[in-house]
CSV table of C-alpha atoms in Angstrom, one decimal:
chain,number,residue,atom,x,y,z
A,92,MET,CA,182.0,286.9,58.6
A,93,SER,CA,183.0,286.6,62.2
A,94,PRO,CA,186.3,284.8,62.8
A,95,ARG,CA,184.6,282.6,65.5
A,96,LYS,CA,182.3,281.2,62.8
A,97,VAL,CA,185.0,280.6,60.2
A,98,ARG,CA,187.3,278.9,62.7
A,99,LEU,CA,184.7,276.2,63.3
A,100,VAL,CA,185.0,275.1,59.6
A,101,ALA,CA,188.7,275.8,59.3
A,102,ASP,CA,189.6,273.4,62.1
A,103,VAL,CA,187.8,270.5,60.3
A,104,VAL,CA,189.9,271.1,57.1
A,105,LYS,CA,193.4,271.7,58.6
A,106,GLY,CA,195.8,269.0,57.9
A,107,LYS,CA,193.8,267.2,55.3
A,108,THR,CA,194.9,266.8,51.6
A,109,ALA,CA,193.6,269.4,49.2
A,110,SER,CA,191.1,266.8,47.6
A,111,GLU,CA,189.8,265.7,50.9
A,112,ALA,CA,189.4,269.4,52.0
A,113,LEU,CA,187.4,270.2,48.8
A,114,ALA,CA,185.1,267.1,49.5
A,115,ILE,CA,184.5,268.2,53.2
A,116,LEU,CA,183.9,271.8,52.4
A,117,SER,CA,181.3,270.9,49.7
A,118,LEU,CA,179.3,268.9,52.2
A,119,LEU,CA,179.4,271.0,55.4
A,120,PRO,CA,176.2,272.9,56.0
A,121,LYS,CA,177.9,276.1,57.2
A,122,THR,CA,177.9,279.5,55.5
A,123,ALA,CA,181.6,279.9,56.2
A,124,THR,CA,182.4,277.0,53.8
A,125,LEU,CA,181.8,279.1,50.6
A,126,PRO,CA,184.7,281.7,51.2
A,127,LEU,CA,187.0,278.8,52.3
A,128,LEU,CA,186.1,276.7,49.3
A,129,LYS,CA,186.8,279.6,47.0
A,130,LEU,CA,190.1,280.3,48.7
A,131,LEU,CA,191.2,276.7,48.5
A,132,ARG,CA,190.4,276.4,44.8
A,133,SER,CA,192.2,279.6,44.1
A,134,ALA,CA,195.3,278.4,46.1
A,135,MET,CA,195.3,275.1,44.2
A,136,ALA,CA,195.1,277.0,40.8
A,137,ASN,CA,198.0,279.3,42.0
A,138,ALA,CA,200.1,276.3,43.0
A,139,LYS,CA,199.5,274.6,39.6
A,140,GLN,CA,200.1,277.9,37.6
A,141,ASN,CA,202.9,279.6,39.5
A,142,GLY,CA,204.4,276.9,41.8
A,143,GLY,CA,204.9,274.3,39.2
A,144,VAL,CA,202.8,271.6,40.9
A,145,ALA,CA,201.7,269.2,38.2
A,146,HIS,CA,199.0,267.4,40.2
A,147,PRO,CA,197.0,269.3,42.8
A,148,GLU,CA,196.2,266.0,44.5
A,149,VAL,CA,199.6,266.0,46.1
A,150,LEU,CA,198.9,269.3,47.9
A,151,ARG,CA,198.1,269.3,51.7
A,152,VAL,CA,196.6,272.1,53.8
A,153,SER,CA,199.5,272.6,56.3
A,154,GLY,CA,198.4,275.8,57.7
A,155,LEU,CA,195.0,277.5,58.0
A,156,SER,CA,194.8,280.6,60.3
A,157,VAL,CA,191.7,282.8,60.9
A,158,ASP,CA,192.2,286.1,62.5
A,159,GLY,CA,190.1,289.1,63.0
A,160,GLY,CA,190.1,291.7,60.2
A,161,ALA,CA,188.7,295.2,60.2
A,162,THR,CA,185.5,295.7,62.2
A,163,LEU,CA,182.8,297.8,60.5
A,164,LYS,CA,180.9,300.0,62.9
A,165,ARG,CA,177.2,300.6,62.2
A,166,SER,CA,174.4,301.9,64.2
A,167,MET,CA,170.8,300.9,64.8
A,168,PRO,CA,168.3,303.6,65.7
A,169,ARG,CA,166.5,303.0,69.0
A,170,ALA,CA,163.9,304.7,71.2
A,171,ARG,CA,164.1,308.4,72.2
A,172,GLY,CA,166.6,309.3,69.6
A,173,THR,CA,169.4,307.0,70.8
A,174,ALA,CA,171.4,304.6,68.8
A,175,TYR,CA,173.0,301.3,69.6
A,176,GLN,CA,176.3,300.3,68.0
A,177,ILE,CA,176.4,297.2,65.7
A,178,LEU,CA,179.9,295.6,65.0
A,179,LYS,CA,180.2,293.9,61.6
A,180,ARG,CA,183.2,291.7,62.2
A,181,THR,CA,185.5,290.5,59.3
A,182,SER,CA,188.0,287.7,59.0
A,183,LYS,CA,191.5,287.6,57.7
A,184,ILE,CA,192.2,284.0,56.4
A,185,VAL,CA,195.7,282.7,55.7
A,186,LEU,CA,195.9,279.3,53.9
A,187,THR,CA,199.2,277.5,53.3
A,188,LEU,CA,199.6,274.5,51.0
A,189,THR,CA,202.5,272.2,50.8
A,190,ASP,CA,203.5,269.1,48.7
A,191,SER,CA,202.7,265.9,50.5
A,192,VAL,CA,205.1,263.7,48.6
A,193,LYS,CA,206.1,260.7,50.8
């Protein structure tokens, strides 16, 4: 998915708590919410399993950056034996969770 489309959703979630981010992502009508939702659930499970966080409710999305990944190059056949180039863009998403204990 194009980084431009994913950034629209990522900007909404950035800075929220993990439970708020899950609620927001489950209600947004964008296609980019599915990979971000899967990533957030995985990060919460990793924090619980490996990070020693007992309650995932104390986690906060402190950083969420979306950069361009590898671009797949395809071609579309056109008239008179020519071909147009199609660029299938991918995204590289980095999610950072921190404890929001106050």
